[in-house]
Amino acid sequence: MQYAYTIIYVENVVETIEFYKRAFGFEKKFVTPENDYGELISGETTIAFASFELGISNFKKGFEKIDKSKKPFGVEMAFTTENIETDFKKAIDAGATEFEPLVEKPWGQKVGYVLDNNGFLIEICTPIKN
């Protein structure tokens, strides 16, 4: 078995793809003609977005929608970078909301947290050195 996708259900797939391009430098892989599903070029594991409407059609029992006015879900995506200060600022300049400022952890890793344009939690960090 292999981990293939993280799919985040959002209000607007196209706006979210554009946000991730500006904030984190990912490129669009594709978006469906209906604009209800899209993927980023993000390495081995695909980051994808699907519309709330597609989620409703997939999940007959329903699901909890992201709500920017509430605390983020207890799940995050983490993006590593060697240029932590620059990339953290770039994300905020592109519309991300700072959730926790950059700090250095006792093991030497620098970590900060932002919320994306939908309110989803993103960790921006330096790689952990072995």
N, CA and C of each residue as an Amber inpcrd file, in Angstrom:
protein
   390
   0.8400000  -1.1740000   0.0000000   0.0000000   0.0000000   0.0000000
   0.8910000   1.2460000   0.0000000   0.4180000   2.2970000  -0.6540000
   1.1730000   3.5440000  -0.7390000   0.2390000   4.7250000  -0.4960000
   0.7310000   5.6900000   0.2590000  -0.0350000   6.9100000   0.5140000
  -0.0510000   7.7370000  -0.7670000  -1.2270000   8.0170000  -1.2950000
  -1.3270000   8.6520000  -2.6110000  -1.8260000  10.0860000  -2.5810000
  -2.8550000  10.3890000  -1.7760000  -3.5010000  11.6980000  -1.8320000
  -3.8160000  12.2280000  -0.4490000  -3.8080000  13.5190000  -0.3270000
  -4.5230000  14.2330000   0.7200000  -5.5280000  15.0900000  -0.0250000
  -6.7990000  14.9190000   0.2810000  -7.8550000  15.7030000  -0.3770000
  -8.5220000  16.5680000   0.6870000  -8.5550000  17.8580000   0.4400000
  -9.1920000  18.8000000   1.3470000 -10.4340000  19.3430000   0.6460000
 -11.5620000  19.2550000   1.3210000 -12.8230000  19.7450000   0.7640000
 -12.9590000  21.2280000   1.0790000 -13.1730000  22.0160000   0.0280000
 -13.1380000  23.4760000   0.1320000 -14.3170000  24.1170000  -0.5800000
 -14.5340000  25.3690000  -0.2920000 -15.6110000  26.1280000  -0.9270000
 -15.3410000  26.3290000  -2.4160000 -14.0860000  26.6960000  -2.7700000
 -13.7640000  27.0270000  -4.1540000 -12.4280000  26.3920000  -4.5340000
 -12.4800000  25.3750000  -5.3700000 -11.2770000  24.6270000  -5.7640000
 -10.3030000  25.5130000  -6.5320000 -10.7690000  26.2620000  -7.5010000
  -9.8810000  27.0800000  -8.3460000  -9.1690000  28.1430000  -7.5130000
  -9.9080000  28.8360000  -6.6470000  -9.2830000  29.8470000  -5.7850000
  -8.2480000  29.2170000  -4.8630000  -8.5150000  28.0190000  -4.3770000
  -7.5830000  27.3500000  -3.4880000  -6.3190000  26.9330000  -4.2270000
  -6.4620000  26.4070000  -5.4300000  -5.2910000  26.0600000  -6.2510000
  -4.4350000  27.3050000  -6.4840000  -5.0560000  28.4080000  -6.8370000
  -4.3220000  29.6630000  -7.0780000  -3.6310000  30.1470000  -5.8090000
  -4.3050000  30.0250000  -4.6720000  -3.6950000  30.4150000  -3.4000000
  -2.4380000  29.5870000  -3.1420000  -2.5040000  28.2740000  -3.3120000
  -1.3500000  27.4110000  -3.0470000  -0.2040000  27.6940000  -4.0160000
  -0.5170000  28.1100000  -5.2260000   0.5340000  28.5230000  -6.1740000
   1.2540000  29.7600000  -5.6420000   0.4820000  30.7700000  -5.2270000
   1.0780000  32.0260000  -4.7450000   1.7870000  31.8480000  -3.4060000
   1.1500000  31.1610000  -2.4870000   1.6520000  31.0750000  -1.1150000
   2.8140000  30.1020000  -0.9530000   2.7800000  28.9840000  -1.6650000
   3.7490000  27.9220000  -1.4240000   4.5450000  27.5080000  -2.6660000
   4.2030000  28.0510000  -3.8240000   4.9690000  27.7690000  -5.0270000
   4.6230000  26.4840000  -5.7440000   3.5380000  25.8090000  -5.3490000
   3.1310000  24.5890000  -6.0480000   2.4740000  24.9610000  -7.3790000
   2.6170000  24.1030000  -8.3560000   1.9700000  24.3120000  -9.6460000
   0.7270000  23.4400000  -9.7680000  -0.2050000  23.9110000 -10.5620000
  -1.4350000  23.1580000 -10.8000000  -1.1320000  21.9520000 -11.6660000
  -1.6210000  20.7890000 -11.2580000  -1.5190000  19.5820000 -12.0770000
  -2.7140000  19.5340000 -13.0180000  -3.9160000  19.6470000 -12.4530000
  -5.1200000  19.7680000 -13.2780000  -6.3140000  20.1470000 -12.4120000
  -7.3450000  20.6250000 -13.0780000  -8.6410000  20.9080000 -12.4620000
  -9.6940000  20.3530000 -13.4090000 -10.7180000  19.7090000 -12.8600000
 -11.7820000  19.1550000 -13.7000000 -12.5320000  20.2790000 -14.4170000
 -13.1510000  19.9790000 -15.5510000 -13.9430000  21.0020000 -16.2580000
 -15.0540000  21.6020000 -15.3820000 -15.5400000  20.8260000 -14.4190000
 -16.6000000  21.3080000 -13.5200000 -16.0450000  22.1650000 -12.3780000
 -14.7110000  22.2630000 -12.2890000 -14.0300000  23.0070000 -11.2190000
 -14.3700000  22.4770000  -9.8300000 -14.6930000  21.1690000  -9.7510000
 -15.0450000  20.6090000  -8.4500000 -13.9440000  19.7310000  -7.8570000
 -12.8230000  19.5680000  -8.5790000 -11.6970000  18.7800000  -8.0970000
 -10.4370000  19.2560000  -8.8060000  -9.3610000  19.3800000  -8.0530000
  -8.0950000  19.7820000  -8.6490000  -6.9250000  19.2460000  -7.8570000
  -5.7760000  19.1470000  -8.5220000  -4.5720000  18.6330000  -7.8870000
  -3.4020000  19.5740000  -8.1290000  -2.4510000  19.5320000  -7.1950000
  -1.2050000  20.2730000  -7.3130000  -0.0730000  19.3010000  -7.6250000
   0.9590000  19.7860000  -8.2590000   2.1990000  19.0360000  -8.3990000
   2.9560000  19.2690000  -7.0990000   3.0550000  18.2170000  -6.2800000
   3.5780000  18.4140000  -4.9250000   4.5370000  17.3110000  -4.4840000
   5.0770000  16.5600000  -5.4100000   5.9860000  15.4850000  -5.0230000
   5.2980000  14.1410000  -5.1070000   5.7660000  13.1900000  -4.3080000
   5.2420000  11.8240000  -4.3730000   3.7830000  11.7240000  -3.9490000
   3.3790000  12.5220000  -2.9770000   2.0070000  12.4910000  -2.4900000
   1.2640000  13.6950000  -3.0500000   0.1330000  13.4490000  -3.6620000
  -0.6370000  14.5120000  -4.3060000  -1.4700000  15.2710000  -3.2850000
  -1.4110000  16.5930000  -3.3730000  -2.3250000  17.4410000  -2.6140000
  -3.4670000  17.7640000  -3.5620000  -4.6830000  17.4770000  -3.1310000
  -5.8580000  17.6860000  -3.9770000  -6.9250000  18.4450000  -3.1960000
  -7.7910000  19.0910000  -3.9540000  -8.9080000  19.8290000  -3.3690000
 -10.1770000  19.4140000  -4.0930000 -11.2390000  19.2750000  -3.3330000
 -12.5370000  18.9390000  -3.9060000 -13.5610000  19.8910000  -3.3140000
 -14.5920000  20.1620000  -4.0780000 -15.6260000  21.0910000  -3.6320000
 -16.4770000  20.4700000  -2.5300000 -17.0760000  21.3390000  -1.7260000
 -18.0170000  20.8590000  -0.7230000 -19.1140000  20.0280000  -1.3750000
 -19.5680000  20.4590000  -2.5540000 -20.6380000  19.7450000  -3.2470000
 -20.2140000  18.3230000  -3.6050000 -18.9700000  18.1620000  -4.0680000
 -18.4710000  16.8310000  -4.3780000 -18.3870000  15.9940000  -3.1010000
 -17.9740000  16.6180000  -2.0130000 -17.9270000  15.9200000  -0.7330000
 -19.3020000  15.4500000  -0.2990000 -20.3020000  16.3050000  -0.4780000
 -21.6750000  15.9340000  -0.1190000 -22.1310000  14.7370000  -0.9460000
 -21.7460000  14.7050000  -2.2320000 -22.1490000  13.5700000  -3.0710000
 -21.3710000  12.3000000  -2.7060000 -20.1550000  12.4440000  -2.1750000
 -19.3390000  11.2900000  -1.8000000 -19.7140000  10.7090000  -0.4440000
 -20.1310000  11.5620000   0.4830000 -20.3220000  11.1510000   1.8700000
 -21.7820000  11.2920000   2.2680000 -22.5090000  10.2150000   2.1530000
 -23.9420000  10.2350000   2.4550000 -24.2130000  10.5870000   3.9160000
 -23.2610000  10.3250000   4.8120000 -23.4200000  10.6570000   6.2290000
 -23.0050000  12.0910000   6.5280000 -22.5300000  12.8180000   5.5050000
 -22.0960000  14.1980000   5.6900000 -20.6720000  14.2900000   6.2060000
 -20.2060000  15.5080000   6.3780000 -18.8680000  15.7600000   6.9000000
 -18.8270000  17.1720000   7.4590000 -17.8210000  17.4340000   8.2770000
 -17.6390000  18.7500000   8.8820000 -16.8710000  19.6400000   7.9010000
 -17.4830000  20.7200000   7.4740000 -16.8250000  21.6580000   6.5620000
 -15.8270000  22.5270000   7.3260000 -14.7660000  22.9100000   6.6420000
 -13.8250000  23.8640000   7.2160000 -14.5740000  25.1770000   7.4220000
 -14.3560000  25.7860000   8.5760000 -14.9900000  27.0580000   8.9000000
 -13.9120000  27.9860000   9.4440000 -13.5770000  29.0260000   8.6740000
 -12.5020000  29.9410000   9.0630000 -12.7710000  30.6390000  10.3920000
 -14.0310000  30.7180000  10.8000000 -14.3500000  31.4150000  12.0420000
 -14.1350000  30.5290000  13.2740000 -13.8100000  29.2530000  13.0630000
 -13.5800000  28.3220000  14.1670000 -12.1140000  27.9210000  14.2230000
 -11.7250000  27.2430000  15.2840000 -10.3700000  26.7150000  15.3840000
 -10.1490000  25.7050000  14.2640000  -8.8870000  25.5670000  13.8030000
  -8.6410000  24.5900000  12.7370000  -8.8170000  23.1630000  13.2340000
  -9.0450000  22.2580000  12.2850000  -9.1170000  20.8300000  12.6040000
  -7.7920000  20.3790000  13.2040000  -7.8060000  19.2810000  13.9080000
  -6.6010000  18.7220000  14.5000000  -5.8080000  17.9100000  13.5110000
  -5.5850000  18.4570000  12.3380000  -4.7920000  17.8120000  11.2970000
  -4.1060000  18.9190000  10.5150000  -2.9250000  18.6430000  10.0250000
  -2.1770000  19.6610000   9.2860000  -1.4300000  19.0260000   8.1310000
  -1.0450000  19.8570000   7.1760000  -0.0480000  19.4730000   6.1780000
   1.2150000  20.2240000   6.5680000   2.3640000  19.6160000   6.3310000
   3.6360000  20.2510000   6.6610000   4.4830000  20.3620000   5.4020000
   5.0230000  21.5600000   5.1910000   5.9040000  21.8260000   4.0530000
   7.2710000  22.2020000   4.6000000   8.3180000  21.5090000   4.1360000
   9.6690000  21.8110000   4.5970000  10.3590000  22.7520000   3.6310000
  11.2410000  23.5690000   4.1810000  11.9970000  24.5270000   3.3950000
  13.3010000  24.8670000   4.1070000  14.3060000  25.1830000   3.3430000
  15.5680000  25.6780000   3.8920000  15.5010000  27.1890000   4.0940000
  14.5070000  27.8510000   3.4610000  14.3520000  29.3050000   3.5180000
  13.1270000  29.6730000   4.3490000  13.1280000  29.2670000   5.6070000
  11.9420000  29.3310000   6.4430000  11.3900000  30.7460000   6.6050000
  12.2360000  31.7190000   6.9090000  11.7350000  33.0770000   7.1290000
  11.1140000  33.6430000   5.8520000  11.7920000  33.4600000   4.7340000
  11.3050000  33.9700000   3.4480000  10.0020000  33.2880000   3.0520000
   9.9520000  31.9670000   3.1640000   8.7640000  31.2310000   2.7350000
   7.5790000  31.4420000   3.6710000   7.8380000  31.6160000   4.9530000
   6.7570000  31.9030000   5.9050000   6.1320000  33.2620000   5.5640000
   6.9830000  34.2510000   5.3190000   6.4940000  35.5900000   4.9450000
   5.7640000  35.5540000   3.6040000   6.2920000  34.7980000   2.6500000
   5.6450000  34.6800000   1.3370000   4.2210000  34.1480000   1.4850000
   4.0320000  33.1360000   2.3240000   2.7000000  32.5700000   2.5310000
   1.7520000  33.6260000   3.1090000   2.2160000  34.3610000   4.0920000
   1.3870000  35.4010000   4.7040000   1.0880000  36.5100000   3.7040000
   2.0920000  36.9260000   2.9430000   1.8840000  37.9610000   1.9200000
   0.8770000  37.5130000   0.8670000   0.7740000  36.1980000   0.6360000
  -0.1600000  35.6570000  -0.3600000  -1.5640000  35.4500000   0.2050000
  -1.7560000  35.7370000   1.4980000  -3.0900000  35.6430000   2.0640000
  -3.2670000  34.6180000   3.1640000  -2.2080000  33.8680000   3.4980000
  -2.3000000  32.9540000   4.6330000  -2.3920000  33.7770000   5.9180000
  -2.9710000  33.1920000   6.9460000  -3.0880000  33.8480000   8.2440000
  -2.1250000  33.1870000   9.2160000  -1.2810000  33.9940000   9.8550000
  -0.3730000  33.4110000  10.8400000  -1.1890000  32.8180000  11.9880000
  -0.8950000  31.5710000  12.3170000  -1.5700000  30.8980000  13.4270000
  -0.6310000  30.7960000  14.6260000   0.6200000  30.4220000  14.3720000
   1.6740000  30.4060000  15.3860000   2.9450000  30.9160000  14.7180000
   3.6480000  31.8510000  15.3560000   4.8620000  32.4000000  14.7400000
   5.9730000  31.3600000  14.6730000   6.9910000  31.6830000  13.9030000
   8.1610000  30.8120000  13.8100000   8.8510000  30.7200000  15.1640000
   9.1890000  29.4890000  15.5300000   9.9600000  29.2350000  16.7540000
  10.9960000  28.1650000  16.4390000  12.0500000  28.1560000  17.2230000
  13.0380000  27.0870000  17.0990000  12.7670000  26.0510000  18.1720000
  12.6310000  24.8140000  17.7550000  12.3700000  23.7060000  18.6670000
  13.6810000  23.2750000  19.3360000  13.6020000  22.5910000  20.4820000
  14.8220000  22.1670000  21.1910000  15.7530000  21.3130000  20.3350000
  15.2170000  20.6210000  19.3210000  16.0430000  19.7560000  18.4690000
  16.6070000  20.5200000  17.2670000  16.3850000  21.8520000  17.2210000
  16.9970000  22.6830000  16.1950000  16.1320000  22.9960000  14.9980000
  14.9960000  22.3810000  14.8820000  14.0930000  22.6410000  13.7600000
  13.3220000  23.9350000  14.0030000  13.1620000  24.7550000  12.9490000
  12.3220000  25.9440000  13.0210000  10.9500000  25.5930000  12.4580000
   9.8990000  26.0450000  13.1560000   8.5320000  25.6800000  12.8090000
   7.6170000  26.8870000  13.0100000   6.7030000  27.0910000  12.0650000
   5.6430000  28.0780000  12.2070000   4.3820000  27.5250000  11.5600000
   3.2500000  28.0940000  11.9170000   1.9680000  27.5920000  11.4200000
   1.1520000  28.7330000  10.8300000   0.5160000  28.4500000   9.6980000
  -0.4080000  29.3850000   9.0630000  -1.7100000  28.6510000   8.7620000
  -2.7440000  29.4420000   8.5280000  -4.0040000  28.9050000   8.0200000
  -4.0920000  29.2790000   6.5560000  -4.4870000  28.3320000   5.7090000
  -4.6390000  28.6370000   4.2890000  -5.8770000  29.4980000   4.0670000
  -6.2190000  29.7590000   2.8260000  -7.3530000  30.6240000   2.5000000
  -8.6930000  30.0450000   2.9380000  -8.7250000  28.7720000   3.2930000
  -9.9510000  28.1250000   3.7600000  -9.9900000  27.9530000   5.2730000
  -8.8530000  28.1490000   5.9390000  -8.7630000  27.9230000   7.3720000
  -8.1030000  26.6050000   7.7310000  -7.4870000  25.9290000   6.7420000
  -6.8110000  24.6580000   6.9960000  -5.4040000  24.9300000   7.5250000
  -4.9610000  24.1360000   8.4780000  -3.6950000  24.3340000   9.1650000
  -2.5150000  23.8020000   8.3410000  -1.5220000  24.6740000   8.1710000
  -0.3080000  24.3380000   7.4300000   0.8990000  24.6080000   8.3240000
   1.7680000  23.6300000   8.4450000   3.0450000  23.8240000   9.1340000
   4.0930000  24.1280000   8.0810000   4.8680000  25.1670000   8.3200000
   6.0280000  25.4700000   7.4780000   7.2440000  25.2880000   8.3880000
   8.1670000  24.4250000   7.9590000   9.2700000  24.0780000   8.8610000
  10.5340000  23.7780000   8.0750000  11.6360000  23.8080000   8.8000000
  12.8920000  23.3490000   8.2260000  12.9400000  21.8230000   8.3610000
  13.6980000  21.1800000   7.5080000  13.8340000  19.7300000   7.6450000
  14.4750000  19.3760000   9.0010000  14.1060000  18.2260000   9.5360000
  14.7390000  17.7500000  10.7660000  16.0970000  17.1840000  10.3820000
  17.1160000  17.6610000  11.0650000  18.4760000  17.1800000  10.8130000
  18.7330000  15.9360000  11.6270000  19.2910000  14.9220000  10.9810000
  19.6140000  13.6640000  11.6910000  20.9290000  13.7730000  12.3860000
